[in-house]
């Protein structure tokens, strides 16, 4: 591909074009639009929709609609239906309709695996206390007093969270990363919390849910 041709592409298209040229994924292009069904779409969503669908269309690929529905407190089927109507109104059709809630069993298993590897722990601290421990980007945070819990205790407590032994907000599961990282997201982020709310798809099967940042990355 000529240099002038590369320069006419935006940075996303440059990555796609280079991957195709290098034979990555056998040239398959499959994008996704991943909204949270907790409200109606706004102009920023419309921009993301156009980028995802148009990029796939340009390179003969497909786009999935994948709802990030792991917060039962704010999500509702009416928002799902509204989002689908708006995408079609913009002139797009998705290949597969998927939901993060379809994979809650997998996400729970991933969390258990992190605990078993000593990479996650149950924290009894309040949200305010956790925020204070994280500190500010210019100074290291402070480790939780619960960070050194044994794998066995963490597994027992996580099972207790799932079984309803604790009240909402009493405990959370945090990833054990780096409390001195300048990236605040890496300072032992919360990855699971207790929420006794009815879910629009899984009903009352679960009372613990993964945080957005954890579920989205998987």
mmCIF file of C-alpha atoms in Angstrom:
data_model
loop_
_atom_site.group_PDB
_atom_site.id
_atom_site.type_symbol
_atom_site.label_atom_id
_atom_site.label_comp_id
_atom_site.label_asym_id
_atom_site.label_seq_id
_atom_site.Cartn_x
_atom_site.Cartn_y
_atom_site.Cartn_z
ATOM 1 C CA UNK A 1 0.000 0.000 0.000
ATOM 2 C CA UNK A 2 1.366 3.418 -0.927
ATOM 3 C CA UNK A 3 2.254 6.001 1.697
ATOM 4 C CA UNK A 4 -0.309 8.442 0.282
ATOM 5 C CA UNK A 5 -3.010 5.798 0.597
ATOM 6 C CA UNK A 6 -2.081 5.098 4.233
ATOM 7 C CA UNK A 7 -2.204 8.783 5.080
ATOM 8 C CA UNK A 8 -5.802 9.021 3.844
ATOM 9 C CA UNK A 9 -6.936 6.501 6.440
ATOM 10 C CA UNK A 10 -7.863 7.310 10.021
ATOM 11 C CA UNK A 11 -5.863 5.545 12.745
ATOM 12 C CA UNK A 12 -8.421 2.753 13.133
ATOM 13 C CA UNK A 13 -8.483 2.082 9.416
ATOM 14 C CA UNK A 14 -4.687 2.079 9.348
ATOM 15 C CA UNK A 15 -4.636 -0.697 11.956
ATOM 16 C CA UNK A 16 -7.276 -2.696 10.075
ATOM 17 C CA UNK A 17 -5.525 -2.265 6.736
ATOM 18 C CA UNK A 18 -2.179 -3.346 8.200
ATOM 19 C CA UNK A 19 -3.758 -6.411 9.834
ATOM 20 C CA UNK A 20 -5.353 -7.420 6.534
ATOM 21 C CA UNK A 21 -2.073 -6.882 4.699
ATOM 22 C CA UNK A 22 -0.273 -9.058 7.279
ATOM 23 C CA UNK A 23 -2.903 -11.776 7.131
ATOM 24 C CA UNK A 24 -3.931 -11.368 10.762
ATOM 25 C CA UNK A 25 -7.078 -13.367 11.624
ATOM 26 C CA UNK A 26 -7.058 -14.496 7.983
ATOM 27 C CA UNK A 27 -8.314 -11.053 7.012
ATOM 28 C CA UNK A 28 -11.550 -11.397 9.014
ATOM 29 C CA UNK A 29 -12.970 -8.080 10.250
ATOM 30 C CA UNK A 30 -15.533 -8.270 13.053
ATOM 31 C CA UNK A 31 -16.329 -5.163 15.116
ATOM 32 C CA UNK A 32 -18.794 -4.672 17.946
ATOM 33 C CA UNK A 33 -20.944 -1.957 19.491
ATOM 34 C CA UNK A 34 -21.146 -2.564 23.289
ATOM 35 C CA UNK A 35 -23.726 -0.251 24.937
ATOM 36 C CA UNK A 36 -24.897 -0.454 28.530
ATOM 37 C CA UNK A 37 -28.731 -0.731 28.511
ATOM 38 C CA UNK A 38 -29.146 1.861 31.261
ATOM 39 C CA UNK A 39 -30.493 4.758 29.215
ATOM 40 C CA UNK A 40 -31.203 6.079 25.741
ATOM 41 C CA UNK A 41 -28.550 6.625 23.097
ATOM 42 C CA UNK A 42 -26.966 10.052 22.695
ATOM 43 C CA UNK A 43 -24.818 11.668 19.999
ATOM 44 C CA UNK A 44 -21.645 10.008 21.294
ATOM 45 C CA UNK A 45 -23.273 6.610 20.882
ATOM 46 C CA UNK A 46 -24.298 7.512 17.340
ATOM 47 C CA UNK A 47 -20.685 8.324 16.512
ATOM 48 C CA UNK A 48 -19.506 5.003 17.954
ATOM 49 C CA UNK A 49 -22.197 3.138 16.030
ATOM 50 C CA UNK A 50 -21.160 4.721 12.746
ATOM 51 C CA UNK A 51 -17.461 4.009 13.352
ATOM 52 C CA UNK A 52 -18.036 0.348 14.228
ATOM 53 C CA UNK A 53 -20.555 -0.456 11.514
ATOM 54 C CA UNK A 54 -18.956 1.621 8.762
ATOM 55 C CA UNK A 55 -15.461 0.243 9.435
ATOM 56 C CA UNK A 56 -16.756 -3.317 9.187
ATOM 57 C CA UNK A 57 -18.747 -2.450 6.068
ATOM 58 C CA UNK A 58 -15.746 -0.829 4.376
ATOM 59 C CA UNK A 59 -13.657 -3.976 4.759
ATOM 60 C CA UNK A 60 -16.393 -6.525 4.097
ATOM 61 C CA UNK A 61 -16.742 -7.455 7.751
ATOM 62 C CA UNK A 62 -19.516 -7.816 10.315
ATOM 63 C CA UNK A 63 -20.577 -6.065 13.517
ATOM 64 C CA UNK A 64 -22.020 -7.539 16.695
ATOM 65 C CA UNK A 65 -24.390 -5.757 19.055
ATOM 66 C CA UNK A 66 -23.201 -6.740 22.539
ATOM 67 C CA UNK A 67 -25.034 -5.326 25.548
ATOM 68 C CA UNK A 68 -22.888 -4.736 28.628
ATOM 69 C CA UNK A 69 -25.637 -5.566 31.121
ATOM 70 C CA UNK A 70 -23.976 -6.285 34.458
ATOM 71 C CA UNK A 71 -25.631 -3.564 36.591
ATOM 72 C CA UNK A 72 -29.224 -4.619 37.384
ATOM 73 C CA UNK A 73 -29.885 -1.407 39.334
ATOM 74 C CA UNK A 74 -29.930 0.822 36.255
ATOM 75 C CA UNK A 75 -30.644 -1.529 33.336
ATOM 76 C CA UNK A 76 -33.964 -2.437 31.778
ATOM 77 C CA UNK A 77 -35.365 -4.266 28.742
ATOM 78 C CA UNK A 78 -37.015 -1.035 27.573
ATOM 79 C CA UNK A 79 -33.548 0.455 27.031
ATOM 80 C CA UNK A 80 -32.467 -2.648 25.096
ATOM 81 C CA UNK A 81 -35.456 -2.278 22.782
ATOM 82 C CA UNK A 82 -34.866 1.461 22.353
ATOM 83 C CA UNK A 83 -31.194 0.969 21.484
ATOM 84 C CA UNK A 84 -32.034 -1.641 18.862
ATOM 85 C CA UNK A 85 -34.648 0.634 17.301
ATOM 86 C CA UNK A 86 -32.206 3.542 17.131
ATOM 87 C CA UNK A 87 -29.464 1.460 15.501
ATOM 88 C CA UNK A 88 -31.900 0.325 12.828
ATOM 89 C CA UNK A 89 -33.109 3.913 12.401
ATOM 90 C CA UNK A 90 -29.500 4.869 11.641
ATOM 91 C CA UNK A 91 -29.578 2.248 8.888
ATOM 92 C CA UNK A 92 -27.543 -0.590 10.375
ATOM 93 C CA UNK A 93 -28.124 -4.304 10.986
ATOM 94 C CA UNK A 94 -25.967 -6.320 13.392
ATOM 95 C CA UNK A 95 -24.669 -9.846 12.840
ATOM 96 C CA UNK A 96 -25.151 -11.246 16.370
ATOM 97 C CA UNK A 97 -27.062 -9.932 19.377
ATOM 98 C CA UNK A 98 -25.090 -10.764 22.517
ATOM 99 C CA UNK A 99 -25.253 -9.947 26.236
ATOM 100 C CA UNK A 100 -22.563 -9.863 28.910
ATOM 101 C CA UNK A 101 -25.155 -11.437 31.228
ATOM 102 C CA UNK A 102 -25.009 -14.589 29.077
ATOM 103 C CA UNK A 103 -21.517 -15.111 30.441
ATOM 104 C CA UNK A 104 -21.932 -14.429 34.167
ATOM 105 C CA UNK A 105 -21.031 -18.038 34.958
ATOM 106 C CA UNK A 106 -17.791 -17.638 33.002
ATOM 107 C CA UNK A 107 -17.022 -14.301 34.654
ATOM 108 C CA UNK A 108 -17.596 -15.800 38.094
ATOM 109 C CA UNK A 109 -15.235 -18.667 37.215
ATOM 110 C CA UNK A 110 -12.608 -16.138 36.061
ATOM 111 C CA UNK A 111 -12.908 -14.331 39.397
ATOM 112 C CA UNK A 112 -12.499 -17.588 41.327
ATOM 113 C CA UNK A 113 -9.396 -18.354 39.271
ATOM 114 C CA UNK A 114 -7.903 -14.965 40.178
ATOM 115 C CA UNK A 115 -8.499 -15.697 43.874
ATOM 116 C CA UNK A 116 -6.923 -19.132 43.555
ATOM 117 C CA UNK A 117 -3.841 -17.537 41.996
ATOM 118 C CA UNK A 118 -3.595 -15.009 44.822
ATOM 119 C CA UNK A 119 -4.478 -12.179 42.452
ATOM 120 C CA UNK A 120 -7.746 -11.051 44.067
ATOM 121 C CA UNK A 121 -9.058 -10.627 47.600
ATOM 122 C CA UNK A 122 -12.232 -9.829 49.518
ATOM 123 C CA UNK A 123 -12.244 -6.353 51.046
ATOM 124 C CA UNK A 124 -14.615 -5.358 53.858
ATOM 125 C CA UNK A 125 -13.838 -1.653 53.439
ATOM 126 C CA UNK A 126 -16.566 0.807 52.468
ATOM 127 C CA UNK A 127 -16.561 2.575 49.106
ATOM 128 C CA UNK A 128 -15.388 5.745 50.837
ATOM 129 C CA UNK A 129 -12.536 3.920 52.572
ATOM 130 C CA UNK A 130 -11.425 2.269 49.325
ATOM 131 C CA UNK A 131 -11.418 5.635 47.548
ATOM 132 C CA UNK A 132 -9.316 7.123 50.344
ATOM 133 C CA UNK A 133 -6.856 4.199 50.193
ATOM 134 C CA UNK A 134 -6.393 4.729 46.465
ATOM 135 C CA UNK A 135 -5.222 8.270 47.132
ATOM 136 C CA UNK A 136 -4.200 10.536 44.261
ATOM 137 C CA UNK A 137 -2.184 9.919 41.053
ATOM 138 C CA UNK A 138 0.845 11.826 42.345
ATOM 139 C CA UNK A 139 1.226 9.730 45.510
ATOM 140 C CA UNK A 140 1.140 5.965 46.133
ATOM 141 C CA UNK A 141 -2.043 4.541 47.596
ATOM 142 C CA UNK A 142 -2.340 2.592 50.838
ATOM 143 C CA UNK A 143 -2.873 -1.167 50.852
ATOM 144 C CA UNK A 144 -6.101 -2.471 52.367
ATOM 145 C CA UNK A 145 -5.792 -4.214 55.748
ATOM 146 C CA UNK A 146 -7.632 -7.142 54.107
ATOM 147 C CA UNK A 147 -5.164 -7.506 51.237
ATOM 148 C CA UNK A 148 -3.201 -10.308 52.915
ATOM 149 C CA UNK A 149 -6.138 -12.638 53.450
ATOM 150 C CA UNK A 150 -5.372 -16.249 52.551
ATOM 151 C CA UNK A 151 -6.619 -17.841 49.351
ATOM 152 C CA UNK A 152 -8.807 -20.182 51.408
ATOM 153 C CA UNK A 153 -10.453 -17.333 53.320
ATOM 154 C CA UNK A 154 -11.029 -15.325 50.152
ATOM 155 C CA UNK A 155 -12.641 -18.296 48.419
ATOM 156 C CA UNK A 156 -14.900 -18.900 51.419
ATOM 157 C CA UNK A 157 -15.946 -15.263 51.618
ATOM 158 C CA UNK A 158 -16.551 -14.997 47.855
ATOM 159 C CA UNK A 159 -18.802 -18.036 48.041
ATOM 160 C CA UNK A 160 -20.564 -16.360 50.955
ATOM 161 C CA UNK A 161 -21.112 -13.261 48.839
ATOM 162 C CA UNK A 162 -22.726 -15.403 46.178
ATOM 163 C CA UNK A 163 -24.859 -17.293 48.701
ATOM 164 C CA UNK A 164 -26.258 -14.150 50.301
ATOM 165 C CA UNK A 165 -24.397 -14.315 53.595
ATOM 166 C CA UNK A 166 -23.572 -10.593 53.509
ATOM 167 C CA UNK A 167 -25.497 -7.376 52.973
ATOM 168 C CA UNK A 168 -25.087 -5.181 49.897
ATOM 169 C CA UNK A 169 -21.895 -3.154 50.197
ATOM 170 C CA UNK A 170 -20.532 -5.236 53.074
ATOM 171 C CA UNK A 171 -17.797 -6.818 50.951
ATOM 172 C CA UNK A 172 -16.298 -6.513 47.473
ATOM 173 C CA UNK A 173 -13.786 -8.502 45.466
ATOM 174 C CA UNK A 174 -10.735 -6.481 44.423
ATOM 175 C CA UNK A 175 -8.033 -7.417 41.956
ATOM 176 C CA UNK A 176 -4.584 -7.389 43.545
ATOM 177 C CA UNK A 177 -2.604 -5.184 41.173
ATOM 178 C CA UNK A 178 -0.440 -2.247 42.279
ATOM 179 C CA UNK A 179 -1.423 0.384 44.851
ATOM 180 C CA UNK A 180 1.527 2.549 43.815
ATOM 181 C CA UNK A 181 0.652 2.656 40.117
ATOM 182 C CA UNK A 182 0.284 6.172 38.655
ATOM 183 C CA UNK A 183 -2.697 4.747 36.764
ATOM 184 C CA UNK A 184 -5.498 4.944 39.334
ATOM 185 C CA UNK A 185 -7.408 2.155 37.570
ATOM 186 C CA UNK A 186 -4.600 -0.242 38.512
ATOM 187 C CA UNK A 187 -4.829 0.442 42.243
ATOM 188 C CA UNK A 188 -6.584 -2.781 43.222
ATOM 189 C CA UNK A 189 -9.833 -2.121 41.321
ATOM 190 C CA UNK A 190 -13.124 -3.532 42.590
ATOM 191 C CA UNK A 191 -14.202 -6.312 40.208
ATOM 192 C CA UNK A 192 -17.258 -7.806 41.991
ATOM 193 C CA UNK A 193 -19.915 -6.373 44.301
ATOM 194 C CA UNK A 194 -23.138 -7.500 45.976
ATOM 195 C CA UNK A 195 -26.371 -6.196 44.408
ATOM 196 C CA UNK A 196 -29.742 -7.619 45.382
ATOM 197 C CA UNK A 197 -31.600 -6.236 42.386
ATOM 198 C CA UNK A 198 -33.755 -8.000 39.808
ATOM 199 C CA UNK A 199 -31.894 -8.382 36.510
ATOM 200 C CA UNK A 200 -33.782 -7.869 33.257
ATOM 201 C CA UNK A 201 -32.485 -11.161 31.819
ATOM 202 C CA UNK A 202 -31.107 -13.381 34.601
ATOM 203 C CA UNK A 203 -33.902 -12.454 37.050
ATOM 204 C CA UNK A 204 -32.783 -13.291 40.608
ATOM 205 C CA UNK A 205 -30.239 -15.996 39.853
ATOM 206 C CA UNK A 206 -27.341 -13.791 40.954
ATOM 207 C CA UNK A 207 -26.894 -11.302 43.785
ATOM 208 C CA UNK A 208 -23.254 -10.538 42.917
ATOM 209 C CA UNK A 209 -22.252 -8.875 39.676
ATOM 210 C CA UNK A 210 -18.947 -8.062 37.964
ATOM 211 C CA UNK A 211 -17.975 -4.429 37.613
ATOM 212 C CA UNK A 212 -18.106 -2.904 34.130
ATOM 213 C CA UNK A 213 -14.315 -2.699 33.738
ATOM 214 C CA UNK A 214 -13.911 -6.387 34.586
ATOM 215 C CA UNK A 215 -16.772 -7.716 32.466
ATOM 216 C CA UNK A 216 -16.021 -5.468 29.474
ATOM 217 C CA UNK A 217 -12.442 -6.652 29.174
ATOM 218 C CA UNK A 218 -13.441 -10.294 29.108
#
